[in-house]
Short mmCIF file of C-alpha atoms and ligand atoms in Angstrom, two decimals:
data_model
loop_
_atom_site.label_atom_id
_atom_site.label_comp_id
_atom_site.label_asym_id
_atom_site.label_seq_id
_atom_site.Cartn_x
_atom_site.Cartn_y
_atom_site.Cartn_z
CA MET A 24 0.00 0.00 0.00
CA PRO A 25 1.48 3.43 -0.92
CA ALA A 26 2.30 5.78 1.96
CA SER A 27 -0.18 8.53 2.72
CA ALA A 28 0.51 11.86 1.02
CA VAL A 29 0.20 14.85 3.33
CA ILE A 30 -0.20 18.50 2.44
CA HIS A 31 1.04 20.62 5.34
CA PHE A 32 0.19 24.13 6.46
CA PRO A 33 2.60 26.69 7.90
CA LYS A 34 3.62 26.43 11.55
CA GLY A 35 1.28 28.39 13.82
CA PHE A 36 -1.61 28.23 11.34
CA LEU A 37 -4.92 29.22 12.97
CA TRP A 38 -7.57 26.51 12.79
CA GLY A 39 -11.01 27.29 14.07
CA CYS A 40 -14.64 28.03 13.40
CA ALA A 41 -16.57 31.28 13.12
CA THR A 42 -19.86 32.25 14.77
CA ALA A 43 -21.85 35.47 15.27
CA SER A 44 -23.70 36.74 18.33
CA HIS A 45 -27.23 36.83 16.98
CA GLN A 46 -26.87 33.45 15.35
CA VAL A 47 -25.75 31.56 18.45
CA GLU A 48 -26.59 33.49 21.62
CA GLY A 49 -30.37 33.32 21.81
CA ASN A 50 -32.76 35.76 23.51
CA ASN A 51 -31.22 38.66 21.66
CA THR A 52 -34.23 40.92 21.92
CA ASN A 53 -32.82 44.43 21.67
CA ASN A 54 -31.60 44.55 18.07
CA ASN A 55 -33.06 45.14 14.63
CA TRP A 56 -32.97 41.45 13.68
CA TYR A 57 -35.16 40.52 16.60
CA ARG A 58 -37.74 43.04 15.45
CA TRP A 59 -37.38 41.87 11.85
CA GLU A 60 -38.13 38.31 13.02
CA GLN A 61 -41.13 39.48 15.07
CA GLU A 62 -42.46 41.28 12.01
CA GLY A 63 -42.43 37.98 10.14
CA HIS A 64 -39.71 38.68 7.58
CA THR A 65 -37.73 35.53 8.37
CA LYS A 66 -38.49 31.84 7.86
CA HIS A 67 -38.21 31.19 11.61
CA GLN A 68 -37.23 33.05 14.75
CA SER A 69 -33.86 32.85 16.42
CA GLY A 70 -35.35 32.03 19.86
CA LEU A 71 -32.75 30.40 22.06
CA ALA A 72 -30.45 29.89 19.06
CA CYS A 73 -27.56 27.75 20.40
CA ASP A 74 -28.12 29.18 23.88
CA TRP A 75 -24.62 30.62 24.19
CA TRP A 76 -25.98 33.47 26.29
CA GLY A 77 -27.38 30.85 28.64
CA GLY A 78 -23.88 29.37 28.96
CA ARG A 79 -23.74 26.66 26.31
CA TRP A 80 -20.72 28.34 24.72
CA LYS A 81 -18.75 26.41 27.32
CA GLU A 82 -19.76 22.99 26.10
CA ASP A 83 -19.27 24.09 22.49
CA MET A 84 -15.80 25.41 23.29
CA ASP A 85 -15.04 22.08 24.96
CA ARG A 86 -16.03 20.46 21.67
CA ALA A 87 -13.78 22.82 19.71
CA ALA A 88 -10.83 22.25 22.04
CA GLU A 89 -11.26 18.48 22.13
CA THR A 90 -11.19 18.43 18.35
CA PHE A 91 -7.86 20.32 18.24
CA GLN A 92 -9.11 23.73 17.11
CA ASN A 93 -6.75 26.46 18.28
CA ALA A 94 -8.77 29.56 17.34
CA HIS A 95 -12.35 30.81 17.32
CA ARG A 96 -13.97 33.85 15.74
CA PHE A 97 -17.05 35.16 17.55
CA SER A 98 -18.89 38.46 17.64
CA VAL A 99 -20.05 40.69 20.44
CA GLU A 100 -23.51 42.20 20.41
CA TRP A 101 -23.63 45.99 20.44
CA SER A 102 -27.27 46.01 21.65
CA ARG A 103 -26.32 44.06 24.77
CA ILE A 104 -23.27 46.15 25.56
CA GLN A 105 -24.99 49.49 24.93
CA PRO A 106 -28.70 48.78 25.39
CA LEU A 107 -29.56 52.50 25.25
CA PRO A 108 -27.54 55.45 23.94
CA ASP A 109 -26.71 56.55 27.48
CA ARG A 110 -26.39 53.10 29.07
CA TRP A 111 -23.55 50.61 29.11
CA ASP A 112 -24.14 47.15 30.49
CA GLU A 113 -21.01 46.10 32.36
CA SER A 114 -22.44 42.68 33.10
CA ALA A 115 -22.74 41.95 29.38
CA LEU A 116 -19.12 42.98 28.92
CA GLU A 117 -18.19 40.72 31.82
CA ARG A 118 -19.94 37.82 30.14
CA TYR A 119 -17.97 38.39 26.94
CA ARG A 120 -14.79 38.57 29.03
CA ALA A 121 -15.69 35.20 30.50
CA MET A 122 -16.15 33.80 26.98
CA ALA A 123 -12.83 35.15 25.74
CA ARG A 124 -11.10 33.94 28.89
CA GLY A 125 -12.79 30.54 28.58
CA MET A 126 -11.47 30.19 25.04
CA THR A 127 -7.96 31.19 26.05
CA GLU A 128 -8.00 28.70 28.92
CA ARG A 129 -8.90 25.97 26.44
CA GLY A 130 -6.00 26.88 24.15
CA ILE A 131 -8.28 28.64 21.69
CA ALA A 132 -7.22 32.10 20.51
CA PRO A 133 -10.30 34.33 20.29
CA MET A 134 -10.83 36.66 17.34
CA VAL A 135 -13.60 39.20 17.91
CA THR A 136 -15.97 40.77 15.42
CA LEU A 137 -17.43 44.07 16.57
CA HIS A 138 -20.30 44.28 14.10
CA HIS A 139 -21.88 41.22 12.50
CA PHE A 140 -25.09 42.38 10.76
CA THR A 141 -27.06 43.43 13.88
CA ASP A 142 -27.71 46.97 15.14
CA PRO A 143 -29.12 48.07 18.50
CA LEU A 144 -32.75 49.16 18.16
CA TRP A 145 -32.00 52.70 19.31
CA LEU A 146 -29.43 53.04 16.51
CA TYR A 147 -31.69 51.37 13.95
CA ASP A 148 -34.49 53.77 14.80
CA GLN A 149 -32.25 56.67 13.88
CA CYS A 150 -31.35 54.94 10.60
CA GLY A 151 -28.13 53.33 11.74
CA TRP A 152 -25.40 53.22 9.14
CA GLU A 153 -27.24 55.45 6.70
CA ASP A 154 -26.38 58.46 8.83
CA GLU A 155 -22.81 59.58 9.44
CA ALA A 156 -23.73 60.10 13.11
CA VAL A 157 -23.03 56.37 13.52
CA VAL A 158 -19.27 56.84 13.13
CA PRO A 159 -18.41 58.33 16.55
CA LEU A 160 -20.98 56.01 18.15
CA PHE A 161 -19.27 52.95 16.67
CA GLU A 162 -15.91 54.27 17.80
CA LYS A 163 -17.14 54.71 21.37
CA TYR A 164 -18.60 51.21 21.43
CA THR A 165 -15.37 49.83 19.99
CA ARG A 166 -13.35 51.50 22.75
CA LYS A 167 -15.56 49.93 25.41
CA VAL A 168 -15.18 46.46 23.94
CA VAL A 169 -11.45 46.68 23.39
CA GLU A 170 -10.81 47.96 26.91
CA ALA A 171 -12.80 45.02 28.25
CA LEU A 172 -11.35 42.25 26.08
CA LYS A 173 -7.80 43.37 25.29
CA GLU A 174 -6.36 41.04 27.91
CA TYR A 175 -7.43 38.07 25.78
CA VAL A 176 -7.90 39.32 22.24
CA THR A 177 -5.47 40.75 19.69
CA HIS A 178 -7.28 39.93 16.42
CA TRP A 179 -10.21 42.25 15.71
CA VAL A 180 -12.72 42.25 12.86
CA THR A 181 -14.36 45.66 12.78
CA ILE A 182 -17.25 44.84 10.44
CA ASN A 183 -18.44 41.58 8.95
CA GLU A 184 -19.35 41.59 5.26
CA PRO A 185 -20.27 45.26 4.84
CA ASN A 186 -21.16 44.51 1.22
CA ILE A 187 -23.69 41.83 2.15
CA TYR A 188 -25.13 43.98 4.95
CA ALA A 189 -25.76 46.83 2.52
CA LEU A 190 -26.92 44.84 -0.50
CA SER A 191 -29.09 42.30 1.34
CA GLY A 192 -30.72 45.17 3.19
CA TYR A 193 -31.11 48.05 0.78
CA VAL A 194 -31.13 46.24 -2.55
CA ALA A 195 -32.56 42.75 -1.95
CA GLY A 196 -34.76 43.64 1.04
CA ASP A 197 -33.88 40.43 2.91
CA PHE A 198 -32.17 42.22 5.82
CA PRO A 199 -33.74 44.96 7.94
CA THR A 200 -33.31 48.58 6.86
CA CYS A 201 -34.83 51.32 8.90
CA GLN A 202 -37.42 52.67 6.48
CA ALA A 203 -38.82 51.09 3.36
CA SER A 204 -38.46 54.44 1.59
CA HIS A 205 -34.73 54.27 2.01
CA LYS A 206 -34.39 51.14 -0.07
CA GLY A 207 -32.13 51.19 -3.08
CA MET A 208 -28.59 51.38 -4.26
CA ALA A 209 -28.00 54.99 -3.17
CA ALA A 210 -28.86 54.15 0.46
CA ALA A 211 -26.65 51.05 0.24
CA LEU A 212 -23.73 53.20 -0.83
CA ARG A 213 -24.36 55.71 1.95
CA ALA A 214 -24.28 52.86 4.46
CA LEU A 215 -21.10 51.44 2.94
CA ALA A 216 -19.38 54.83 3.03
CA ASN A 217 -20.28 55.20 6.71
CA MET A 218 -19.06 51.70 7.41
CA LEU A 219 -15.73 52.66 5.87
CA ARG A 220 -15.59 55.77 8.07
CA GLY A 221 -16.54 53.60 11.05
CA HIS A 222 -13.83 51.09 10.19
CA ALA A 223 -11.24 53.87 10.01
CA ALA A 224 -12.31 55.33 13.37
CA ALA A 225 -12.33 51.88 15.00
CA TYR A 226 -8.94 51.00 13.50
CA HIS A 227 -7.29 54.00 15.16
CA ALA A 228 -9.17 53.55 18.43
CA ILE A 229 -8.13 49.91 18.73
CA HIS A 230 -4.48 50.65 18.00
CA GLN A 231 -4.47 53.50 20.47
CA ILE A 232 -5.67 51.20 23.24
CA GLN A 233 -3.74 48.13 22.12
CA PRO A 234 -0.73 48.89 19.93
CA GLU A 235 -0.07 45.21 19.18
CA ALA A 236 -3.63 44.63 17.89
CA ARG A 237 -4.24 43.18 14.43
CA VAL A 238 -7.24 44.93 12.92
CA GLY A 239 -9.11 44.12 9.73
CA TYR A 240 -12.59 43.46 8.43
CA ALA A 241 -14.24 40.41 6.83
CA LEU A 242 -14.97 40.76 3.15
CA HIS A 243 -17.51 38.50 1.49
CA TYR A 244 -15.57 37.95 -1.73
CA ARG A 245 -17.48 36.54 -4.66
CA PRO A 246 -15.51 35.50 -7.74
CA MET A 247 -17.65 35.74 -10.89
CA VAL A 248 -17.54 34.43 -14.44
CA ALA A 249 -19.52 35.53 -17.49
CA ALA A 250 -22.08 32.94 -18.62
CA ARG A 251 -20.99 33.37 -22.25
CA PRO A 252 -17.54 34.96 -22.23
CA TRP A 253 -17.81 35.66 -25.98
CA PHE A 254 -21.02 37.70 -25.48
CA PRO A 255 -20.20 41.32 -24.58
CA PRO A 256 -23.42 42.04 -22.60
CA ASP A 257 -22.65 39.06 -20.29
CA LEU A 258 -19.10 40.32 -19.83
CA LEU A 259 -20.36 43.80 -19.08
CA MET A 260 -22.83 42.45 -16.51
CA ARG A 261 -20.16 40.27 -14.96
CA ASN A 262 -17.90 43.27 -14.50
CA LEU A 263 -20.68 45.47 -13.17
CA GLN A 264 -21.87 42.88 -10.65
CA TYR A 265 -18.34 41.93 -9.71
CA SER A 266 -17.28 45.46 -8.91
CA GLY A 267 -20.64 46.41 -7.38
CA ILE A 268 -20.60 43.48 -5.00
CA ASN A 269 -16.93 43.06 -4.24
CA LEU A 270 -14.97 46.22 -4.58
CA ALA A 271 -16.46 49.04 -2.47
CA PHE A 272 -14.38 48.29 0.62
CA PRO A 273 -11.24 46.99 -1.12
CA SER A 274 -11.05 49.99 -3.46
CA ALA A 275 -11.37 52.44 -0.57
CA LEU A 276 -8.73 50.62 1.46
CA SER A 277 -6.35 50.65 -1.50
CA SER A 278 -6.87 54.19 -2.70
CA GLY A 279 -9.03 56.20 -0.29
CA VAL A 280 -11.78 56.28 -2.93
CA MET A 281 -14.80 53.97 -2.70
CA LYS A 282 -15.59 52.90 -6.25
CA SER A 283 -19.14 51.95 -7.16
CA PRO A 284 -21.26 51.55 -10.29
CA LEU A 285 -23.11 54.73 -9.27
CA GLY A 286 -20.00 56.83 -8.78
CA ASN A 287 -17.04 57.27 -6.48
CA VAL A 288 -16.88 58.57 -2.92
CA LYS A 289 -13.68 59.96 -1.41
CA ILE A 290 -12.88 58.52 2.01
CA PRO A 291 -9.17 59.31 2.21
CA GLN A 292 -8.88 58.56 5.93
CA VAL A 293 -9.41 54.82 5.38
CA LYS A 294 -6.57 54.25 2.94
CA GLY A 295 -4.23 51.47 4.09
CA LEU A 296 -5.98 50.85 7.42
CA GLN A 297 -5.88 47.06 7.64
CA ASP A 298 -3.38 44.73 9.28
CA TYR A 299 -4.79 41.69 7.47
CA LEU A 300 -7.63 40.96 5.11
CA GLY A 301 -10.39 38.63 6.28
CA ILE A 302 -11.98 36.71 3.41
CA ASN A 303 -15.33 34.95 3.60
CA TYR A 304 -15.42 32.64 0.61
CA TYR A 305 -18.34 30.36 -0.23
CA SER A 306 -18.88 30.07 -3.99
CA VAL A 307 -18.46 31.48 -7.51
CA ASP A 308 -21.31 33.15 -9.40
CA THR A 309 -22.03 32.86 -13.10
CA VAL A 310 -23.41 36.13 -14.49
CA LYS A 311 -25.69 36.70 -17.42
CA PHE A 312 -27.29 39.72 -19.07
CA ASP A 313 -31.01 39.55 -18.29
CA LEU A 314 -33.50 42.18 -19.41
CA GLY A 315 -36.00 40.71 -16.97
CA ASN A 316 -33.96 41.67 -13.91
CA PRO A 317 -33.83 45.48 -13.74
CA ARG A 318 -33.54 45.38 -9.92
CA GLU A 319 -30.05 43.99 -10.23
CA LEU A 320 -29.08 46.34 -13.04
CA PHE A 321 -29.94 43.72 -15.70
CA GLY A 322 -27.54 41.14 -14.42
CA ARG A 323 -28.52 37.69 -13.13
CA ARG A 324 -26.23 35.68 -10.86
CA TYR A 325 -26.71 31.94 -10.66
CA PHE A 326 -24.95 28.57 -10.45
CA PRO A 327 -24.78 26.23 -13.46
CA GLU A 328 -27.39 23.48 -13.32
CA ASP A 329 -24.84 20.69 -13.14
CA SER A 330 -23.17 22.19 -10.03
CA ASP A 331 -22.32 20.19 -6.93
CA PHE A 332 -25.08 21.86 -4.88
CA SER A 333 -25.68 22.30 -1.16
CA ALA A 334 -29.00 21.14 0.31
CA THR A 335 -31.03 24.28 -0.56
CA LYS A 336 -28.86 25.17 -3.58
CA PHE A 337 -27.58 28.20 -1.70
CA ILE A 338 -23.99 27.22 -2.42
CA ALA A 339 -22.29 25.41 -5.30
CA ASN A 340 -19.11 23.57 -4.42
CA ILE A 341 -16.50 25.36 -6.55
CA PRO A 342 -13.16 24.91 -4.74
CA HIS A 343 -10.93 26.77 -7.20
CA GLY A 344 -12.79 29.95 -6.23
CA MET A 345 -10.99 29.74 -2.89
CA TYR A 346 -7.62 29.89 -4.64
CA ASP A 347 -8.86 32.63 -6.98
CA SER A 348 -10.01 34.72 -4.00
CA LEU A 349 -6.66 34.39 -2.26
CA ALA A 350 -4.80 35.12 -5.50
CA TRP A 351 -6.88 38.26 -6.04
CA ALA A 352 -6.19 39.38 -2.45
CA ALA A 353 -2.46 38.69 -2.67
CA LYS A 354 -2.24 40.65 -5.91
CA THR A 355 -4.33 43.55 -4.62
CA TYR A 356 -2.46 43.84 -1.32
CA PRO A 357 1.06 42.44 -1.68
CA ASN A 358 2.41 41.07 1.63
CA LEU A 359 -0.79 41.72 3.58
CA PRO A 360 -1.59 38.73 5.83
CA LEU A 361 -4.74 36.91 4.69
CA ILE A 362 -7.15 35.01 6.91
CA ILE A 363 -10.08 32.90 5.74
CA THR A 364 -12.60 34.29 8.21
CA GLU A 365 -15.45 32.10 6.88
CA ASN A 366 -15.92 29.14 4.56
CA GLY A 367 -18.42 26.32 4.77
CA VAL A 368 -21.57 24.78 3.40
CA GLU A 369 -25.15 24.05 4.48
CA ASP A 370 -25.52 20.30 4.55
CA PRO A 371 -27.70 18.62 7.21
CA ALA A 372 -26.84 15.13 5.92
CA ASP A 373 -23.09 15.88 5.93
CA SER A 374 -22.87 14.25 2.54
CA LEU A 375 -21.18 17.20 0.81
CA ARG A 376 -19.33 18.92 3.68
CA PRO A 377 -16.39 16.48 3.95
CA ARG A 378 -15.42 16.91 0.30
CA TYR A 379 -16.21 20.64 0.34
CA LEU A 380 -13.87 21.03 3.32
CA ALA A 381 -11.08 18.88 1.91
CA GLN A 382 -11.21 20.41 -1.55
CA HIS A 383 -11.29 23.98 -0.26
CA LEU A 384 -8.38 23.36 2.08
CA GLN A 385 -6.38 21.93 -0.78
CA GLN A 386 -6.92 25.26 -2.56
CA VAL A 387 -5.80 27.18 0.51
CA TRP A 388 -2.68 25.01 0.52
CA ARG A 389 -2.07 25.81 -3.16
CA ALA A 390 -2.17 29.49 -2.24
CA VAL A 391 0.27 28.91 0.62
CA ASN A 392 2.63 27.27 -1.86
CA PHE A 393 2.62 30.42 -3.96
CA ASN A 394 3.75 32.20 -0.80
CA PHE A 395 0.49 34.06 -0.35
CA PRO A 396 0.61 34.92 3.36
CA VAL A 397 -2.41 32.91 4.52
CA LYS A 398 -2.45 32.75 8.33
CA GLY A 399 -5.59 30.85 9.24
CA TYR A 400 -8.89 29.22 8.37
CA TYR A 401 -12.19 29.60 10.26
CA HIS A 402 -14.89 27.16 9.21
CA TRP A 403 -18.49 28.38 9.16
CA SER A 404 -19.61 27.02 11.52
CA LEU A 405 -19.08 25.06 14.74
CA VAL A 406 -22.75 24.23 15.41
CA ASP A 407 -25.86 24.77 13.25
CA ASN A 408 -27.05 28.29 13.96
CA PHE A 409 -29.71 30.82 13.01
CA GLU A 410 -29.24 31.69 9.34
CA TRP A 411 -30.78 35.18 9.12
CA GLU A 412 -33.80 35.46 6.79
CA ARG A 413 -33.39 31.74 6.02
CA GLY A 414 -33.95 30.83 9.65
CA TRP A 415 -33.22 27.22 10.53
CA THR A 416 -33.58 25.95 6.97
CA GLN A 417 -29.82 25.86 6.48
CA ARG A 418 -27.45 23.76 8.57
CA PHE A 419 -23.86 24.95 8.47
CA GLY A 420 -22.55 23.25 11.61
CA LEU A 421 -19.83 20.68 11.98
CA TRP A 422 -22.17 19.71 14.81
CA GLY A 423 -25.87 19.60 14.13
CA LEU A 424 -28.35 21.24 16.51
CA ASP A 425 -31.75 20.05 17.64
CA VAL A 426 -33.35 23.47 18.14
CA GLU A 427 -36.03 22.09 20.46
CA THR A 428 -33.81 20.15 22.85
CA GLN A 429 -30.46 21.95 22.31
CA ALA A 430 -28.86 18.55 21.71
CA ARG A 431 -25.74 18.58 19.54
CA LEU A 432 -25.26 15.96 16.86
CA ARG A 433 -21.71 15.01 15.91
CA ARG A 434 -21.43 14.91 12.12
CA PRO A 435 -18.59 12.97 10.44
CA SER A 436 -17.02 16.29 9.36
CA VAL A 437 -16.18 16.93 13.01
CA ASP A 438 -13.70 14.08 12.89
CA LEU A 439 -12.27 15.05 9.53
CA TYR A 440 -11.69 18.63 10.72
CA ALA A 441 -10.23 17.34 14.00
CA GLU A 442 -7.69 15.25 12.11
CA ILE A 443 -6.78 18.22 9.93
CA CYS A 444 -6.34 20.55 12.92
CA ARG A 445 -4.26 17.98 14.82
CA GLU A 446 -2.02 17.24 11.85
CA ASN A 447 -1.85 20.87 10.68
CA GLY A 448 -2.37 19.27 7.31
CA LEU A 449 -4.59 17.13 5.15
CA SER A 450 -3.61 13.64 4.06
CA SER A 451 -4.70 11.32 1.29
CA ASP A 452 -5.72 8.86 4.03
CA MET A 453 -8.10 11.39 5.54
CA VAL A 454 -9.66 12.06 2.16
CA ALA A 455 -9.91 8.32 1.44
CA LYS A 456 -11.70 7.88 4.76
CA TYR A 457 -14.09 10.85 4.76
CA ALA A 458 -14.51 11.87 1.13
CA PRO A 459 -13.44 8.87 -0.97
CA GLU A 460 -15.37 10.19 -3.97
CA VAL A 461 -12.71 12.90 -4.50
CA SER A 462 -9.63 10.85 -3.55
CA ALA A 463 -8.58 10.22 -7.13
CA THR A 464 -8.92 13.84 -8.23
CA MET A 465 -7.32 15.33 -5.12
CA PHE A 466 -4.45 12.86 -4.84
CA PRO A 467 -3.96 11.39 -8.31
CA GLY A 468 -1.40 8.68 -8.93
C1 FCB B 1447 -22.15 34.80 5.73
C2 FCB B 1447 -22.41 35.43 7.07
C3 FCB B 1447 -22.60 34.44 8.19
C4 FCB B 1447 -23.37 33.22 7.75
C5 FCB B 1447 -22.79 32.64 6.49
C6 FCB B 1447 -23.48 31.38 6.01
O1 FCB B 1447 -22.56 35.66 4.71
O2 FCB B 1447 -21.36 36.29 7.42
O3 FCB B 1447 -23.20 35.12 9.26
O4 FCB B 1447 -24.71 33.53 7.63
O5 FCB B 1447 -22.85 33.61 5.47
#
């Protein structure tokens, strides 16, 4: 029998999972998502979620530690920490300190996201990120959090997926936005510009309090291809959608000018303010010119019919997109450390996840071999959690969750990921054991 082939990752590589406050904590009643759920805009309600606020983060962190994860990305909830404009809740901060400490004690390095889609109701009611007044408010909140957690945390994510926040809210209408009349691309761009200003303010605040901090944001990066590359309207749509969805934040961080299909906005203070780039990669879109879709500027994004689909067809398994995303990032920001802040797939049966995981990690490894400075990988997610407007219909966890009983179900991917984290690598034996259907293509010969 031939010896197992092993692809190794750099020493000190961060291996973990990512979660977000509203998706795992439960009883999060003071933010705009809670109201959005109450108003019936979501498939289900978050309810107890994974009951992390009730203390179940401990058992889940035991699971992470026992399966050799050495890092975890979680978010803190602004509406808990600052329930009213003139009120700070020290006990909430203390609870987050306990979480960060608990991770550290288990050998898990915490990475903290300050804003992951949710806004406190008081902020939402004054139109949140649409109004520049949010910038000093976000800075103040950031200072509070960093003062409280700096003992345990050096990696900070200011804002998660600003592009998805703005587009899912103002353009698609799936996420809450404060007034229906504000819907549209112009409001999305206003929010994005304020998020950039907020990021800049937070970046300086964090470094002032904690000079050794590593500060970045998490970009949802979406590679795209034209449906018919020989057909100019498809190419045009591909470029329009690609830049509209991907480039607002990256362009501003590179040049101080936020580029958008509706025009450019100067935000010079944000230029260069990132110590790493966080990339959330899930899939690649195919883009087609479509007269029937004026809402998305006559472009339609979809996955080819013969794709390797996730359970609800939300994600197509396209591993090379992971490499393409890292290659784009390394070219755009030479020498900037890169971290995969999210990657994963919804798959209750765990029939796709093992190969999705193995194939995507092989692409991360390819990038490492081109000397792209990739420092870590955070799988989305540790346990099934509340998937926004899609409620509980999508199951992204390594562990499954019975929402009624809070029981955790250990999926086979848990063991695959544990072996990867322990080995700091992926071997042909692991693939043969957990995803034999891709053995021959991943390890030919
Ligand atoms: C990302 C979000 C995350 C989760 C995954 C599936 O866009 O950042 O909260 O919902 O998708």
